[in-house]
mmCIF file of C-alpha atoms in Angstrom:
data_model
loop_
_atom_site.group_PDB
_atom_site.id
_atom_site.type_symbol
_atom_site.label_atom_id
_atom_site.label_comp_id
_atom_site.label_asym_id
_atom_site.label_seq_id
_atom_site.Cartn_x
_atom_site.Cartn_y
_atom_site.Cartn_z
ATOM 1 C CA UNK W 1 -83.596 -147.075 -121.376
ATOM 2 C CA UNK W 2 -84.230 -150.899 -121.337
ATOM 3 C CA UNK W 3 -84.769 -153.064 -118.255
ATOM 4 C CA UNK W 4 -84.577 -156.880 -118.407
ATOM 5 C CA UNK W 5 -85.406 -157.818 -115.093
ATOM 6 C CA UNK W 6 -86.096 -155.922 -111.868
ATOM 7 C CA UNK W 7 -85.190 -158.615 -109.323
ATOM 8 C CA UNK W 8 -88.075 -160.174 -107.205
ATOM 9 C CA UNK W 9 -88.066 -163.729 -105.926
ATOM 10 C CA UNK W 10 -91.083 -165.657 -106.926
ATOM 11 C CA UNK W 11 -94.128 -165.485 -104.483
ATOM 12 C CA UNK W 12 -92.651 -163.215 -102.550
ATOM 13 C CA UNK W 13 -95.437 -160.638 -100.972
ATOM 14 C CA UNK W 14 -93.309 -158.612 -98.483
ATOM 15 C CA UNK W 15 -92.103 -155.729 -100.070
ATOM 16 C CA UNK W 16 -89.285 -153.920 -98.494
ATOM 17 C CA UNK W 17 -89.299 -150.192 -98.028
ATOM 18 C CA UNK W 18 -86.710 -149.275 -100.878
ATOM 19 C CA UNK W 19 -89.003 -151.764 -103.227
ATOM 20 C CA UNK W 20 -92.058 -149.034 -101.969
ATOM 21 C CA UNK W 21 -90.695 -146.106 -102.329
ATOM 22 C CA UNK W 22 -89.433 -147.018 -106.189
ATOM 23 C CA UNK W 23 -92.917 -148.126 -106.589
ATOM 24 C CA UNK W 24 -93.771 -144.614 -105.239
ATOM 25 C CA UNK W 25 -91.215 -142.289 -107.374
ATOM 26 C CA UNK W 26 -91.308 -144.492 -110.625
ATOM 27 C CA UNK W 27 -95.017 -146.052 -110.388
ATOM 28 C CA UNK W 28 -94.154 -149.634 -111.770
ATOM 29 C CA UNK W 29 -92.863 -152.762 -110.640
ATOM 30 C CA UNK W 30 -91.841 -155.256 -112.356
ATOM 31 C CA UNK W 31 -92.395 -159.106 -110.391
ATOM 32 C CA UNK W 32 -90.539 -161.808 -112.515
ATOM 33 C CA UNK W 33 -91.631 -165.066 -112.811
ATOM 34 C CA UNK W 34 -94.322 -164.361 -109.695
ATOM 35 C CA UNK W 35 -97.269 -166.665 -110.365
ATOM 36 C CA UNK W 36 -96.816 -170.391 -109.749
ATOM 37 C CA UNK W 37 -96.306 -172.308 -113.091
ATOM 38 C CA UNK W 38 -99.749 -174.710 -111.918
ATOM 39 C CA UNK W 39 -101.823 -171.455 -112.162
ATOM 40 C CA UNK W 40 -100.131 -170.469 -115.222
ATOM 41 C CA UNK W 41 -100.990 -173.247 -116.909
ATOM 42 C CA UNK W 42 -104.666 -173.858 -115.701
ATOM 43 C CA UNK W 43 -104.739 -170.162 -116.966
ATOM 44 C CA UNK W 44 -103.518 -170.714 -120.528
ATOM 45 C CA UNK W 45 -106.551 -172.881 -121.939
ATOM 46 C CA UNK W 46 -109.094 -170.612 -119.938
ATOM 47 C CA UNK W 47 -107.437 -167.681 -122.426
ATOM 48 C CA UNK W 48 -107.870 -169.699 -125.103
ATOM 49 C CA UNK W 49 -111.150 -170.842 -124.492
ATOM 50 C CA UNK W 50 -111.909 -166.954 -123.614
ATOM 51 C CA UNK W 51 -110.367 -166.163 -127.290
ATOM 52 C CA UNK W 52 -111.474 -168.692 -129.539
ATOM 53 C CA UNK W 53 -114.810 -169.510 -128.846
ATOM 54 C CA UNK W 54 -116.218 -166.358 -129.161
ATOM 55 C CA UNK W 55 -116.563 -165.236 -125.176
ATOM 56 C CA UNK W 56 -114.103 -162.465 -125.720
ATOM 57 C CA UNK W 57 -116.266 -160.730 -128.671
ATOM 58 C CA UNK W 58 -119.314 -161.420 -126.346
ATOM 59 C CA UNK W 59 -118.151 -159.474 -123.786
ATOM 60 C CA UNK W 60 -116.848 -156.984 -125.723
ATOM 61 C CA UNK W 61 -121.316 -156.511 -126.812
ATOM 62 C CA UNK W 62 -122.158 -156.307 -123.965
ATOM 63 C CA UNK W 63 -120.162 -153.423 -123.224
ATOM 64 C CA UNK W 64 -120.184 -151.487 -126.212
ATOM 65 C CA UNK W 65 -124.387 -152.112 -126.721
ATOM 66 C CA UNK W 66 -125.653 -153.276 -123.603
ATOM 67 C CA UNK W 67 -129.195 -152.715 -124.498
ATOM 68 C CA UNK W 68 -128.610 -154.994 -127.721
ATOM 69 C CA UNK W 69 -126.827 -157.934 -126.028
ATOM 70 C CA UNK W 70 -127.297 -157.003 -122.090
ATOM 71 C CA UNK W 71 -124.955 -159.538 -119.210
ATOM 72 C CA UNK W 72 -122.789 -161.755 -120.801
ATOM 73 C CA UNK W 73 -123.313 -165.198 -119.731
ATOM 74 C CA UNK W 74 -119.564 -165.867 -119.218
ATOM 75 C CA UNK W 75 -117.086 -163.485 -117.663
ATOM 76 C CA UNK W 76 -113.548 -163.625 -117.079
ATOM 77 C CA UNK W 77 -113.652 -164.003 -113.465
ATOM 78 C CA UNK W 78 -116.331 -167.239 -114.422
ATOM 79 C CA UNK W 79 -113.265 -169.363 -115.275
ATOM 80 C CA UNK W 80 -111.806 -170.920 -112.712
ATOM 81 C CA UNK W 81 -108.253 -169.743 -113.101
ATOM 82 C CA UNK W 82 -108.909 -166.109 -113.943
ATOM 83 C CA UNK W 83 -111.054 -165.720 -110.782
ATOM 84 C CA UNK W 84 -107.620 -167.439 -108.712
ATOM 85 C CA UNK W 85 -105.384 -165.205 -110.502
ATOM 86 C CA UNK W 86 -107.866 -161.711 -109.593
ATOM 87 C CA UNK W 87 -107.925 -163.248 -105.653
ATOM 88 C CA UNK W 88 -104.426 -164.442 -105.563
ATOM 89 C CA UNK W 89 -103.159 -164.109 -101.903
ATOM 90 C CA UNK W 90 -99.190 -163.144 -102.694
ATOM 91 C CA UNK W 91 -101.090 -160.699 -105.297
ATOM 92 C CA UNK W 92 -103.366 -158.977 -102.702
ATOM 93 C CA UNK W 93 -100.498 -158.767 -100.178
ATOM 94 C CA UNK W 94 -98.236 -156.447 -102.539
ATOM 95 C CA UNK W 95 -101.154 -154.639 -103.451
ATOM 96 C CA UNK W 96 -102.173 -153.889 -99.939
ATOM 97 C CA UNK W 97 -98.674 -152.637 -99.574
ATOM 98 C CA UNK W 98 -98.626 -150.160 -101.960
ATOM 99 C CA UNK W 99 -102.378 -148.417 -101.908
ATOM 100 C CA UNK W 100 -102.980 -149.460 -98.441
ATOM 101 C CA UNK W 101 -105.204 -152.254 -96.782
ATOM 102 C CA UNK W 102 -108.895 -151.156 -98.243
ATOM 103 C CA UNK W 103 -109.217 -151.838 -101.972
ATOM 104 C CA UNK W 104 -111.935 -152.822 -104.715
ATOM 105 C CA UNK W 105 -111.380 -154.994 -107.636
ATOM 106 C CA UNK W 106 -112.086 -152.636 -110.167
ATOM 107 C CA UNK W 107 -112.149 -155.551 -113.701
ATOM 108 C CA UNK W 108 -110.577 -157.638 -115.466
ATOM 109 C CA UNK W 109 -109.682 -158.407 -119.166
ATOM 110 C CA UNK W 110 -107.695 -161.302 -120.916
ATOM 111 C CA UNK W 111 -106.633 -161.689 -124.182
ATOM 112 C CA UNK W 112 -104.342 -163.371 -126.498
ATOM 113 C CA UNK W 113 -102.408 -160.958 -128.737
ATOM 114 C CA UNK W 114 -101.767 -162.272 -132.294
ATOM 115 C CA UNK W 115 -97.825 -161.852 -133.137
ATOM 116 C CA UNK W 116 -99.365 -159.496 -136.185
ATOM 117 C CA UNK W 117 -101.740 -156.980 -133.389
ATOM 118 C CA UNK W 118 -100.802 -153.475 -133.783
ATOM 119 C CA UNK W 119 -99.271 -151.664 -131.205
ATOM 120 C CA UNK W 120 -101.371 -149.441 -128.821
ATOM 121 C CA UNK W 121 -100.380 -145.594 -128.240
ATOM 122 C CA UNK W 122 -99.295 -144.371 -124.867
ATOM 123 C CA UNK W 123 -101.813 -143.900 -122.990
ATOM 124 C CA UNK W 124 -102.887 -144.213 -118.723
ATOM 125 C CA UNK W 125 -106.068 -146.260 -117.298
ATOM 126 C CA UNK W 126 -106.546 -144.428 -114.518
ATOM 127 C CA UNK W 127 -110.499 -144.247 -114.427
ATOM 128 C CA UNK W 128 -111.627 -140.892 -113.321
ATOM 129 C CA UNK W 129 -114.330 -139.109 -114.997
ATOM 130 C CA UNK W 130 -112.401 -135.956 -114.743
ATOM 131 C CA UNK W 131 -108.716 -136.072 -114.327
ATOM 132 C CA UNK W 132 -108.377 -133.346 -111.224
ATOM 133 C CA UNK W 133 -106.103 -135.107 -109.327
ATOM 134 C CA UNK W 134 -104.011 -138.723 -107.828
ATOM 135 C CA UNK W 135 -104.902 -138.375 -104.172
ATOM 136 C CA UNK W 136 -106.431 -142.294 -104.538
ATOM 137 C CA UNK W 137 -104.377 -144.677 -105.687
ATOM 138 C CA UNK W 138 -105.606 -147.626 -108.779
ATOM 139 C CA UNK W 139 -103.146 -150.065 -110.074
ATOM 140 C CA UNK W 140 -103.427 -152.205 -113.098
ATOM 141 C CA UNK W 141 -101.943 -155.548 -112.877
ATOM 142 C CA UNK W 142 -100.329 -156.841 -116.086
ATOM 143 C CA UNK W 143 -99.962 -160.549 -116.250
ATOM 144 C CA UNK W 144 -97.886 -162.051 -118.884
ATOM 145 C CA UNK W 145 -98.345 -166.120 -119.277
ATOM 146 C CA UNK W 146 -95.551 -166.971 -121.258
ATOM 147 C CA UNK W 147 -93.340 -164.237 -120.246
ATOM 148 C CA UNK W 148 -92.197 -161.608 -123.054
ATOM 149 C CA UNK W 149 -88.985 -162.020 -125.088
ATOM 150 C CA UNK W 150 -87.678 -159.656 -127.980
ATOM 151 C CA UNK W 151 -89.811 -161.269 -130.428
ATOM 152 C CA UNK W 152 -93.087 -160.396 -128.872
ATOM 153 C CA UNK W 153 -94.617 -156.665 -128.552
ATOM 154 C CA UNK W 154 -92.769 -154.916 -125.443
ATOM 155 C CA UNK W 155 -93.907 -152.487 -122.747
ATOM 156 C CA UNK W 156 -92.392 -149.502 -122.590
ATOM 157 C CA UNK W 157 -93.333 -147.537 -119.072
ATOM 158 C CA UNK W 158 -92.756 -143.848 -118.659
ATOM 159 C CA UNK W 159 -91.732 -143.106 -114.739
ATOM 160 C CA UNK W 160 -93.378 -140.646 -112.837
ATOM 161 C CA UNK W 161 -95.683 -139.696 -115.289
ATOM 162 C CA UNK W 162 -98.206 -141.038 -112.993
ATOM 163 C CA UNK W 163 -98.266 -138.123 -110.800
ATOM 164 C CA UNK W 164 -99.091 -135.816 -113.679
ATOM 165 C CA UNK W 165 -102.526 -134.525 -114.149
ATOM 166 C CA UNK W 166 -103.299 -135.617 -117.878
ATOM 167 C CA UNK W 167 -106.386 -136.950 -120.113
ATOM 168 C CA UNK W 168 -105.841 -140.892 -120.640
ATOM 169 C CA UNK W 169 -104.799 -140.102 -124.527
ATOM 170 C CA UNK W 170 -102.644 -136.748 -123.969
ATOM 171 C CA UNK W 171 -99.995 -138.555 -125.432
ATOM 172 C CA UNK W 172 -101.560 -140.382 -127.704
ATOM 173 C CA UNK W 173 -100.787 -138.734 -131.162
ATOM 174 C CA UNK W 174 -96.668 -139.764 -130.309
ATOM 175 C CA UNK W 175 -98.170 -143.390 -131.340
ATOM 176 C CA UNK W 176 -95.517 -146.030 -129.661
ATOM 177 C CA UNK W 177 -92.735 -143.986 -130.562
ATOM 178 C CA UNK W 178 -89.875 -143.726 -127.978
ATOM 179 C CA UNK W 179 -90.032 -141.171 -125.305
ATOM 180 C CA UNK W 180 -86.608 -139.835 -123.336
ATOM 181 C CA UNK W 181 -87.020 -141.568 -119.791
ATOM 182 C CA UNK W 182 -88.814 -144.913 -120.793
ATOM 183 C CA UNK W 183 -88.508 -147.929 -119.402
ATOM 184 C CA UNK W 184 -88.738 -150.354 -122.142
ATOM 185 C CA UNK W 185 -89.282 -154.666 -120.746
ATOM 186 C CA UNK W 186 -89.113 -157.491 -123.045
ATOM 187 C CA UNK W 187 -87.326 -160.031 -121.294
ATOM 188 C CA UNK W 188 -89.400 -161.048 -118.905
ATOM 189 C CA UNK W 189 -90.007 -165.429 -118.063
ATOM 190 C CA UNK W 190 -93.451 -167.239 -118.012
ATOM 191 C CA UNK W 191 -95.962 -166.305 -115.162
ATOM 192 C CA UNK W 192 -94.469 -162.555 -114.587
ATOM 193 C CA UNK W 193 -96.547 -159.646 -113.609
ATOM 194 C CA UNK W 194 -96.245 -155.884 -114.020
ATOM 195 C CA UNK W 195 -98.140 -153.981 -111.549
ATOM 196 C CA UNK W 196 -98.130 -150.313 -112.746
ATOM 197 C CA UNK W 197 -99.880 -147.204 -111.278
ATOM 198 C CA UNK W 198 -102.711 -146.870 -113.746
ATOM 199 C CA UNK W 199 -102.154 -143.083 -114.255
ATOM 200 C CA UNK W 200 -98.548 -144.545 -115.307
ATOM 201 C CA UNK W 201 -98.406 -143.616 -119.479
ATOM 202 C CA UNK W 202 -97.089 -146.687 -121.381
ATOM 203 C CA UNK W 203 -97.501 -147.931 -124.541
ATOM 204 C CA UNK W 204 -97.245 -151.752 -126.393
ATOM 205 C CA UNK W 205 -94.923 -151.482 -129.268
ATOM 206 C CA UNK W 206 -95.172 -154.037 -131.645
ATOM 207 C CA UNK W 207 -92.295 -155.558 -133.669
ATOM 208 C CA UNK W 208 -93.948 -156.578 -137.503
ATOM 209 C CA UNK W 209 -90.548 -157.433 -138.650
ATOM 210 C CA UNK W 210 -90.419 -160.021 -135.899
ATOM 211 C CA UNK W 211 -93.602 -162.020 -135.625
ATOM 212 C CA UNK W 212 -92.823 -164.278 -132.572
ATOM 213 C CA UNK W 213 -95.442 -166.099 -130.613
ATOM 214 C CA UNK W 214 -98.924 -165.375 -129.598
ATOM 215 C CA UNK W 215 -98.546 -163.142 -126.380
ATOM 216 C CA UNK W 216 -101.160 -164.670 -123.580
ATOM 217 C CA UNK W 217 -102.194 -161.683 -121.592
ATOM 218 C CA UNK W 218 -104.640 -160.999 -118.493
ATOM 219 C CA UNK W 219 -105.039 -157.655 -116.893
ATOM 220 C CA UNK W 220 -107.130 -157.106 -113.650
ATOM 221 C CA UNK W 221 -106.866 -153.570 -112.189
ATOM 222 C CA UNK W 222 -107.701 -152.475 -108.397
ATOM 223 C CA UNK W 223 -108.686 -149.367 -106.244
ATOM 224 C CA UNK W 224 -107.793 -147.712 -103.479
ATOM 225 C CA UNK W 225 -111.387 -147.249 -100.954
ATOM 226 C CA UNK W 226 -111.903 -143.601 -100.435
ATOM 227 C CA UNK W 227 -113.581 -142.363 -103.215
ATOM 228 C CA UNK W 228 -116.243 -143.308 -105.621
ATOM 229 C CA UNK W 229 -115.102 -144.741 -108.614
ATOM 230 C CA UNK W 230 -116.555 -144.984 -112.037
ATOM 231 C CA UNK W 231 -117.161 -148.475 -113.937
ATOM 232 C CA UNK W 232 -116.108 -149.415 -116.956
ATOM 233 C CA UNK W 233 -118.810 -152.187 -117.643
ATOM 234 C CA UNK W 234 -122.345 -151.503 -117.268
ATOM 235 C CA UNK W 235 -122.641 -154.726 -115.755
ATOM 236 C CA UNK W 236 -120.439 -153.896 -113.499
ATOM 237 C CA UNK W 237 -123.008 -154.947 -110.553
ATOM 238 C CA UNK W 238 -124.011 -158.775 -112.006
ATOM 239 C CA UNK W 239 -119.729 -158.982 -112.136
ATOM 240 C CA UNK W 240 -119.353 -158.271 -108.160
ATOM 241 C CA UNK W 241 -122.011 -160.529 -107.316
ATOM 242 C CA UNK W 242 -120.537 -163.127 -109.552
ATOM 243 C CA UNK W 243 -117.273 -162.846 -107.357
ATOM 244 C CA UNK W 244 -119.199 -162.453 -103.611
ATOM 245 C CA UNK W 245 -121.225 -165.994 -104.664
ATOM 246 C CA UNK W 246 -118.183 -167.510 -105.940
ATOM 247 C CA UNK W 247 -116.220 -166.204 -102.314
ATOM 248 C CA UNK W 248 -113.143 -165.435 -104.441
ATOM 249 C CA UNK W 249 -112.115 -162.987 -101.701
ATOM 250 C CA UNK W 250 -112.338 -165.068 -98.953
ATOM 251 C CA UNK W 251 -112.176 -164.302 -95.285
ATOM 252 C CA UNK W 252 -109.209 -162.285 -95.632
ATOM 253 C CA UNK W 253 -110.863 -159.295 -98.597
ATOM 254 C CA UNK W 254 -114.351 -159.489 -97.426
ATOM 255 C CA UNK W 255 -114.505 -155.432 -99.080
ATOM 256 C CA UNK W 256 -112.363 -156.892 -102.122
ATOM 257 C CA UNK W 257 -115.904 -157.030 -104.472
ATOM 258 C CA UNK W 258 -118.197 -154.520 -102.835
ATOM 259 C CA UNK W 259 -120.299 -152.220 -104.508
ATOM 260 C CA UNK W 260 -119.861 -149.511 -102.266
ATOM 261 C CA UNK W 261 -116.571 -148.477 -103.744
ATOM 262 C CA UNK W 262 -118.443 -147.486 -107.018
ATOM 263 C CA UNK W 263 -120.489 -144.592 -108.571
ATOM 264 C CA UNK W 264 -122.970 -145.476 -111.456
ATOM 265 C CA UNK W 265 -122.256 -146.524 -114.708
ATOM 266 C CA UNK W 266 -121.732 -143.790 -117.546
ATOM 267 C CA UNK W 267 -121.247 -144.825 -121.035
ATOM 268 C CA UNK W 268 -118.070 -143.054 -123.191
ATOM 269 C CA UNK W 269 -119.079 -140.511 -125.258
#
């Protein structure tokens, strides 16, 4: 099944109950066009910058030998935009809708993904060390810069499967291929967002044959309070303090970066 659009008017945070419960029952929802085109393109160069001067590979050290290469000295919530986009008001509002008003930013990544990348299996992010059960809610938010048309690698979503009880890779060995149910987007204009339930399976299937442009993409994913969760960065600490000095929550998420929310760090086997 292919969806184009799933109509929401840009910037708007008020979700009505029919919009929750699909949220609920499918565990996706697609906002098109949301962000405003000034923070769009304030966020562009930042991805670049993040991509092509080496800050990207950096981080990516520090996480996978932290001993060798310890805190990065940049972060994606460091630039400017990237910490807006993570703090974005109409953002938080829809997200306080759907897992309730006490959340945790959780992290953040932001790439931009060559028209050659290989696509990535399905798969779910929801981080829990041992995948017992969905009582708490985390949602990934998938931000696409330049939109997505059928050129680019698409998203295909499979509904519900968020309220399964499965390892992150159960379905990886199916690769990208097409699963009955899916939801496949890849119309979608500049400055749309997918938020998605993060024990929601999907997949990115590339298209070889049809190189397109580079796809400008930034991720940040959020928690529902409750429960300890695990991080996925061993710096995960030096990250929230980043965001408390910078105030990107503001009066309104004083909780949104505190390190209460958060058990300690465990390196993947």
């Amino acid at each position: 099944m292919s969806v184009q659009t799933l109509h929401t008017p840009r910037q708007q945070s008020r979700l009505d109950d029919e919009r929750r419960a699909q949220f609920e029952r499918s565990g996706f929802l697609v906002l098109p066009g949301f962000l405003p085109a000034g923070l769009v393109a304030r966020l562009k160069p930042e991805v670049d910058r993040w991509v092509d001067t080496g800050l990207r590979a950096r981080s990516i050290a520090s996480v996978l030998d932290p001993a060798a290469h310890g805190v990065p000295e940049v972060m994606e919530l460091d630039l400017p935009a990237h910490g807006e986009l993570l703090a974005h008001q109409p953002l938080l509002r829809i997200i306080e809708q759907l897992m309730g008003p006490r959340f945790a930013f959780h992290h953040m990544h932001s790439d931009r993904h060559a028209p050659d990348l290989p696509g990535k299996a399905w798969h779910h992010d929801y981080e829990q060390r041992v995948q017992s059960e969905r009582i708490h809610s985390m949602v990934h938010t998938l931000h696409y810069l330049d939109g997505m048309d059928p050129d680019m690698a698409g998203l295909a979503v499979l509904p519900g499967s968020h309220r399964e009880i499965a390892e992150k890779d159960a379905r990886g060995h199916l690769g990208t291929e097409e699963l009955p149910g899916e939801v496949y987007l890849e119309e979608l204009p500049p400055g749309s967002t997918v938020i998605v339930h993060s024990a929601l399976f999907h997949a990115r299937r590339a298209k070889p044959d049809y190189p397109g442009r580079p796809r400008y993409f930034v991720d940040a994913s959020y928690c529902q309070a409750g429960t300890l969760w695990p991080p996925v960065k061993p710096y995960w600490r030096e990250m929230l303090a980043r965001a408390r000095h910078r105030r990107l929550g503001g009066p309104e998420w004083p909780d949104l970066f505190s390190e209460r929310h958060f058990g300690d760090y465990v390196k993947p086997e």
